[in-house]
Short mmCIF file of C-alpha atoms (C1' of nucleotides) in Angstrom, two decimals:
data_model
loop_
_atom_site.label_atom_id
_atom_site.label_comp_id
_atom_site.label_asym_id
_atom_site.label_seq_id
_atom_site.Cartn_x
_atom_site.Cartn_y
_atom_site.Cartn_z
CA UNK T 1 129.27 111.71 115.10
CA UNK T 2 126.20 113.87 114.44
CA UNK T 3 123.07 113.66 116.53
CA UNK T 4 119.49 114.49 115.66
CA UNK T 5 116.70 114.54 118.24
CA UNK T 6 113.22 113.47 117.26
CA UNK T 7 110.24 114.34 119.43
CA UNK T 8 107.79 111.52 120.13
CA UNK T 9 104.07 111.54 120.95
CA UNK T 10 102.37 110.78 124.24
CA UNK T 11 102.21 107.06 125.08
CA UNK T 12 105.41 106.40 123.14
CA UNK T 13 108.00 104.01 124.51
CA UNK T 14 111.22 103.42 122.60
CA UNK T 15 111.91 100.17 124.42
CA UNK T 16 108.42 98.74 124.04
CA UNK T 17 108.47 99.52 120.32
CA UNK T 18 111.90 97.93 119.82
CA UNK T 19 110.78 94.75 121.58
CA UNK T 20 107.22 94.78 120.18
CA UNK T 21 107.84 91.81 117.86
CA UNK T 22 110.70 90.05 116.10
CA UNK T 23 111.78 92.75 113.64
CA UNK T 24 114.61 94.19 115.80
CA UNK T 25 116.13 90.70 115.72
CA UNK T 26 116.37 90.69 111.90
CA UNK T 27 119.01 92.41 109.76
CA UNK T 28 119.45 95.18 108.79
CA UNK T 29 118.30 95.97 112.33
CA UNK T 30 121.01 95.16 114.83
CA UNK T 31 120.21 95.41 118.49
CA UNK T 32 123.06 96.31 120.82
CA UNK T 33 121.62 95.58 124.24
CA UNK T 34 124.90 96.24 126.06
CA UNK T 35 125.20 99.74 124.65
CA UNK T 36 121.44 100.40 124.59
CA UNK T 37 120.97 101.20 120.94
CA UNK T 38 119.37 99.83 117.80
CA UNK T 39 121.37 100.09 114.59
CA UNK T 40 119.65 100.29 111.22
CA UNK T 41 121.13 100.50 107.74
CA UNK T 42 119.04 101.56 104.75
CA UNK T 43 118.95 103.28 101.37
CA UNK T 44 118.21 106.92 101.94
CA UNK T 45 118.12 107.32 98.16
CA UNK T 46 118.20 104.45 95.67
CA UNK T 47 121.98 104.24 95.67
CA UNK T 48 122.93 106.08 98.85
CA UNK T 49 123.24 104.03 102.03
CA UNK T 50 123.11 105.32 105.57
CA UNK T 51 123.75 103.51 108.85
CA UNK T 52 122.30 105.05 111.99
CA UNK T 53 122.17 104.39 115.71
CA UNK T 54 118.80 104.83 117.38
CA UNK T 55 118.51 105.30 121.11
CA UNK T 56 116.45 107.08 123.74
CA UNK T 57 117.60 108.56 127.03
CA UNK T 58 114.45 108.29 129.08
CA UNK T 59 112.54 105.93 126.81
CA UNK T 60 110.90 108.99 125.25
CA UNK T 61 112.41 111.15 122.53
CA UNK T 62 114.56 109.39 119.95
CA UNK T 63 118.21 110.20 119.34
CA UNK T 64 119.51 109.45 115.85
CA UNK T 65 123.30 109.20 115.61
CA UNK T 66 124.92 109.55 112.20
CA UNK T 67 128.50 108.84 111.18
CA UNK T 68 128.65 111.88 108.92
CA UNK T 69 127.15 115.29 108.23
CA UNK T 70 124.19 115.18 105.85
CA UNK T 71 122.41 117.89 103.92
CA UNK T 72 118.94 119.23 104.63
CA UNK T 73 117.22 117.01 102.06
CA UNK T 74 118.80 113.81 103.48
CA UNK T 75 117.95 115.00 106.97
CA UNK T 76 114.30 115.33 106.00
CA UNK T 77 114.23 111.85 104.43
CA UNK T 78 116.02 110.35 107.43
CA UNK T 79 113.45 111.79 109.83
CA UNK T 80 110.60 110.44 107.74
CA UNK T 81 112.17 106.93 107.73
CA UNK T 82 112.62 106.96 111.52
CA UNK T 83 109.05 108.20 111.93
CA UNK T 84 107.86 105.26 109.83
CA UNK T 85 109.94 102.74 111.79
CA UNK T 86 108.55 103.94 115.13
CA UNK T 87 105.12 104.95 113.73
CA UNK T 88 105.33 108.40 115.28
CA UNK T 89 102.50 109.80 113.15
CA UNK T 90 99.99 107.07 114.00
CA UNK T 91 97.13 107.97 116.33
CA UNK T 92 96.76 105.40 119.11
CA UNK T 93 94.50 107.45 121.40
CA UNK T 94 91.43 105.25 120.83
CA UNK T 95 93.48 102.11 121.41
CA UNK T 96 94.83 103.44 124.73
CA UNK T 97 91.40 104.55 125.80
CA UNK T 98 90.03 101.02 125.20
CA UNK T 99 93.00 99.48 127.00
CA UNK T 100 92.63 101.79 130.00
CA UNK T 101 89.00 100.77 130.40
CA UNK T 102 89.71 97.06 130.29
CA UNK T 103 90.82 95.15 133.37
CA UNK T 104 92.63 92.60 131.23
CA UNK T 105 94.50 95.20 129.21
CA UNK T 106 95.14 98.20 131.43
CA UNK T 107 98.77 97.01 131.74
CA UNK T 108 99.32 98.27 128.18
CA UNK T 109 99.40 101.90 129.28
CA UNK T 110 102.00 101.20 131.96
CA UNK T 111 104.46 100.05 129.28
CA UNK T 112 103.20 102.37 126.54
CA UNK T 113 103.03 99.25 124.41
CA UNK T 114 101.17 98.90 121.12
CA UNK T 115 103.46 100.35 118.48
CA UNK T 116 104.88 97.57 116.32
CA UNK T 117 108.32 98.23 114.86
CA UNK T 118 108.49 98.57 111.08
CA UNK T 119 111.19 98.70 108.43
CA UNK T 120 112.02 101.72 106.28
CA UNK T 121 109.44 100.70 103.69
CA UNK T 122 106.65 98.26 102.93
CA UNK T 123 108.75 96.27 100.46
CA UNK T 124 111.20 95.30 103.22
CA UNK T 125 108.36 94.51 105.65
CA UNK T 126 106.65 92.30 103.08
CA UNK T 127 109.74 90.27 102.19
CA UNK T 128 110.52 89.76 105.87
CA UNK T 129 106.93 88.66 106.48
CA UNK T 130 107.24 86.15 103.64
CA UNK T 131 110.38 84.85 105.37
CA UNK T 132 108.38 84.14 108.54
CA UNK T 133 105.90 81.82 106.78
CA UNK T 134 105.97 78.09 107.45
CA UNK T 135 109.30 77.93 109.20
CA UNK T 136 111.09 78.38 112.49
CA UNK T 137 112.35 81.79 113.64
CA UNK T 138 115.90 80.52 113.10
CA UNK T 139 115.19 79.95 109.42
CA UNK T 140 113.60 83.41 109.14
CA UNK T 141 116.83 84.86 110.53
CA UNK T 142 118.92 82.85 108.06
CA UNK T 143 116.83 83.94 105.05
CA UNK T 144 116.90 87.64 105.94
CA UNK T 145 120.59 87.52 106.83
CA UNK T 146 121.37 85.96 103.44
CA UNK T 147 119.24 88.50 101.59
CA UNK T 148 120.92 91.41 103.37
CA UNK T 149 124.55 90.24 103.39
CA UNK T 150 124.57 88.63 99.93
CA UNK T 151 122.35 91.02 97.98
CA UNK T 152 122.15 94.25 99.98
CA UNK T 153 124.41 97.21 99.35
CA UNK T 154 126.87 98.15 102.07
CA UNK T 155 128.64 101.06 103.68
CA UNK T 156 131.97 100.75 105.50
CA UNK T 157 132.51 102.43 108.83
CA UNK T 158 135.64 102.02 110.97
CA UNK T 159 136.50 98.88 109.02
CA UNK T 160 133.07 97.30 109.53
CA UNK T 161 130.65 96.76 106.66
CA UNK T 162 126.98 97.54 107.29
CA UNK T 163 124.50 96.07 104.83
CA UNK T 164 121.07 97.37 103.90
CA UNK T 165 118.07 95.41 102.68
CA UNK T 166 118.23 94.69 98.92
CA UNK T 167 115.87 96.62 96.69
CA UNK T 168 113.28 94.83 94.56
CA UNK T 169 115.31 95.40 91.37
CA UNK T 170 118.28 93.51 92.83
CA UNK T 171 116.22 90.47 93.85
CA UNK T 172 114.30 90.57 90.56
CA UNK T 173 117.62 90.02 88.75
CA UNK T 174 118.46 86.81 90.63
CA UNK T 175 117.63 83.29 89.50
CA UNK T 176 115.06 81.18 91.30
CA UNK T 177 117.73 78.52 91.91
CA UNK T 178 119.99 81.06 93.60
CA UNK T 179 117.20 82.33 95.86
CA UNK T 180 116.16 78.77 96.62
CA UNK T 181 119.58 77.32 97.42
CA UNK T 182 121.93 80.16 98.35
CA UNK T 183 119.48 82.49 100.08
CA UNK T 184 117.69 79.44 101.57
CA UNK T 185 114.27 80.67 100.52
CA UNK T 186 113.40 77.08 99.58
CA UNK T 187 109.95 76.69 98.00
CA UNK T 188 109.30 80.42 98.73
CA UNK T 189 111.87 81.36 96.05
CA UNK T 190 109.40 81.56 93.11
CA UNK T 191 107.04 83.66 95.25
CA UNK T 192 109.79 86.09 96.21
CA UNK T 193 111.11 86.31 92.66
CA UNK T 194 107.68 86.97 91.16
CA UNK T 195 106.91 89.55 93.86
CA UNK T 196 110.25 91.34 93.35
CA UNK T 197 109.77 91.38 89.57
CA UNK T 198 106.27 92.80 89.86
CA UNK T 199 107.42 95.51 92.27
CA UNK T 200 110.44 96.32 90.07
CA UNK T 201 108.39 96.62 86.87
CA UNK T 202 105.66 98.63 88.58
CA UNK T 203 102.98 95.96 88.24
CA UNK T 204 102.60 96.00 92.02
CA UNK T 205 102.40 99.49 93.45
CA UNK T 206 103.30 99.41 97.12
CA UNK T 207 102.55 103.11 97.46
CA UNK T 208 98.95 102.21 96.67
CA UNK T 209 99.00 99.68 99.49
CA UNK T 210 100.17 102.40 101.88
CA UNK T 211 97.37 104.61 100.64
CA UNK T 212 95.18 105.48 103.60
CA UNK T 213 92.14 105.86 101.30
CA UNK T 214 91.93 102.18 100.42
CA UNK T 215 89.48 100.28 102.63
CA UNK T 216 90.92 97.59 104.87
CA UNK T 217 89.02 94.82 103.09
CA UNK T 218 90.22 96.05 99.67
CA UNK T 219 93.76 96.22 101.00
CA UNK T 220 93.45 92.69 102.37
CA UNK T 221 92.25 91.43 98.97
CA UNK T 222 95.01 93.32 97.15
CA UNK T 223 97.80 91.86 99.30
CA UNK T 224 96.21 88.38 99.29
CA UNK T 225 96.34 88.41 95.49
CA UNK T 226 100.15 88.34 95.67
CA UNK T 227 101.34 84.72 95.60
CA UNK T 228 102.97 83.51 98.79
CA UNK T 229 101.06 85.95 101.00
CA UNK T 230 98.26 84.04 102.73
CA UNK T 231 95.96 85.02 105.56
CA UNK T 232 98.60 84.99 108.30
CA UNK T 233 101.11 87.09 106.32
CA UNK T 234 98.58 89.63 105.06
CA UNK T 235 96.81 90.04 108.41
CA UNK T 236 100.14 90.83 110.06
CA UNK T 237 101.21 93.13 107.24
CA UNK T 238 97.97 95.02 107.74
CA UNK T 239 98.98 95.54 111.37
CA UNK T 240 102.20 97.11 110.10
CA UNK T 241 100.04 99.35 107.91
CA UNK T 242 97.99 100.49 110.91
CA UNK T 243 94.97 98.26 110.19
CA UNK T 244 94.22 95.92 113.08
CA UNK T 245 90.95 94.29 111.96
CA UNK T 246 92.47 90.83 111.40
CA UNK T 247 94.16 88.60 113.96
CA UNK T 248 96.78 86.87 111.80
CA UNK T 249 97.18 84.01 114.24
CA UNK T 250 100.03 81.58 113.73
CA UNK T 251 100.76 78.34 115.57
CA UNK T 252 102.63 80.15 118.37
CA UNK T 253 100.04 82.87 119.05
CA UNK T 254 97.19 80.37 118.68
CA UNK T 255 98.74 78.18 121.37
CA UNK T 256 99.32 81.24 123.59
CA UNK T 257 95.62 82.09 123.36
CA UNK T 258 94.63 78.50 124.14
CA UNK T 259 96.85 78.44 127.23
CA UNK T 260 95.94 81.91 128.46
CA UNK T 261 92.30 82.36 127.54
CA UNK T 262 90.87 78.92 126.85
CA UNK T 263 92.06 76.80 129.80
CA UNK T 264 94.48 74.93 127.55
CA UNK T 265 91.65 73.56 125.41
CA UNK T 266 92.09 73.52 121.65
CA UNK T 267 89.82 75.84 119.67
CA UNK T 268 89.40 77.19 116.17
CA UNK T 269 90.21 80.72 115.01
CA UNK T 270 86.54 81.72 115.04
CA UNK T 271 86.55 81.38 118.83
CA UNK T 272 89.72 83.45 119.10
CA UNK T 273 88.19 86.15 116.88
CA UNK T 274 85.06 86.20 119.02
CA UNK T 275 87.08 86.93 122.13
CA UNK T 276 88.55 90.13 120.66
CA UNK T 277 85.43 91.32 118.76
CA UNK T 278 84.73 93.78 121.59
CA UNK T 279 87.76 95.81 120.49
CA UNK T 280 86.38 96.41 116.99
CA UNK T 281 88.96 97.68 114.52
CA UNK T 282 91.68 97.28 117.17
CA UNK T 283 91.00 93.55 117.75
CA UNK T 284 94.16 92.37 115.97
CA UNK T 285 96.35 94.62 118.10
CA UNK T 286 94.66 93.53 121.33
CA UNK T 287 95.20 89.92 120.27
CA UNK T 288 98.90 90.58 119.70
CA UNK T 289 99.20 92.46 123.00
CA UNK T 290 97.48 89.61 124.82
CA UNK T 291 99.75 86.86 123.50
CA UNK T 292 102.92 88.91 123.95
CA UNK T 293 102.08 90.37 127.39
CA UNK T 294 104.76 88.37 129.20
CA UNK T 295 107.45 89.97 127.00
CA UNK T 296 106.70 93.29 128.71
CA UNK T 297 106.34 91.85 132.21
CA UNK T 298 109.81 90.36 132.20
CA UNK T 299 112.81 92.61 132.70
CA UNK T 300 114.35 93.68 129.38
CA UNK T 301 118.12 94.09 129.06
CA UNK T 302 117.78 97.88 129.02
"C1'" DG F 1 127.55 61.10 112.57
"C1'" DC F 2 123.58 59.60 110.29
"C1'" DG F 3 118.71 58.83 109.32
"C1'" DT F 4 113.98 59.82 110.49
"C1'" DC F 5 110.33 62.58 111.91
"C1'" DC F 6 107.90 66.82 112.89
"C1'" DA F 7 106.45 71.74 112.79
"C1'" DG F 8 105.46 75.72 110.26
"C1'" DG F 9 101.86 78.77 106.32
"C1'" DT F 10 100.43 78.73 101.48
"C1'" DC F 11 99.06 76.86 97.19
"C1'" DT F 12 96.73 73.64 94.24
"C1'" DA F 13 93.89 69.89 93.11
"C1'" DC F 14 90.15 67.48 94.31
"C1'" DC F 15 85.63 66.37 96.34
"C1'" DG D 1 83.49 75.85 100.69
"C1'" DG D 2 86.29 72.51 102.86
"C1'" DT D 3 90.25 69.40 102.92
"C1'" DA D 4 94.50 66.68 101.78
"C1'" DG D 5 98.97 66.75 100.20
"C1'" DA D 6 103.17 68.93 98.59
"C1'" DC D 7 106.58 72.34 99.33
"C1'" DC D 8 111.61 73.02 102.26
"C1'" DT D 9 114.35 73.57 106.26
"C1'" DG D 10 116.15 73.33 111.06
"C1'" DG D 11 115.97 70.98 115.05
"C1'" DA D 12 114.88 67.15 118.05
"C1'" DC D 13 115.36 62.52 118.67
"C1'" DG D 14 116.92 57.70 118.38
"C1'" DC D 15 120.40 54.63 117.02
#
DNA sequence: GCGTCCAGGTCTACC
DNA sequence: GGTAGACCTGGACGC
């Protein structure tokens, strides 16, 4: 087993990032709470799969454990994937400064919360986000598990197969019926198929979406133009792209706000938006922090 | 065990 | 621009 250490910035918490939202609960992430590590399997090159263990001794620097020796080029790619997953290059200083100065949000610094876990690439994040729309979390788990175990490539290690997330080209080759019935995408199947085909043939350029030069409103419009991605999905994808201008409320977070900030009285999204306006371009992240605060307060398994 | 109902976000048609 | 209805599934509930 080979180990690589990765330095992390100030205000980084491995644990808080792992538990920041539901992604660590979806394949090809696999959380091992008993052994205190997060496994992830991915394509380091189009047809080369790697499975790694991610852990952190004092909740700070990240340890990457590999089952084999890799060359310098793979090592470089691996580090850049892990940096993307944990958002190590993103500057949160303004966010922490706002949190520190707010009585309601100064708890954030204590947990070094705020970084939301991502996948190895935007394609995987987008498909997973599509799988969260209009369904229960259980169904989201079923859809992603089917995509990964039925269509993803695999690597065998000590007799166990580890699957990675399928690339757009693989999904683009499937039939709508298969995605609908076998993958359990249901009515989302034509959306997924069309999206995969457009990514595979280059009609949708996800590198452009990651482009820091595109304005947030242009990026919102670009992602909203993809069928199946509505306001909720796009607003939350923008958070994964480091743009926190939109709330992306769903039924769960809306209810959390109502209970916590509105005395249990129903309200529309305009009122929710108004509450977080004070945080400017960070409003979406403060909203998410607010509704998920109790996740940090309770004792995590590690 | 079976049938019914409901929740969940997005799209389309319609006003 | 706003709204109703369809889409599909898992889970809760009643029988």
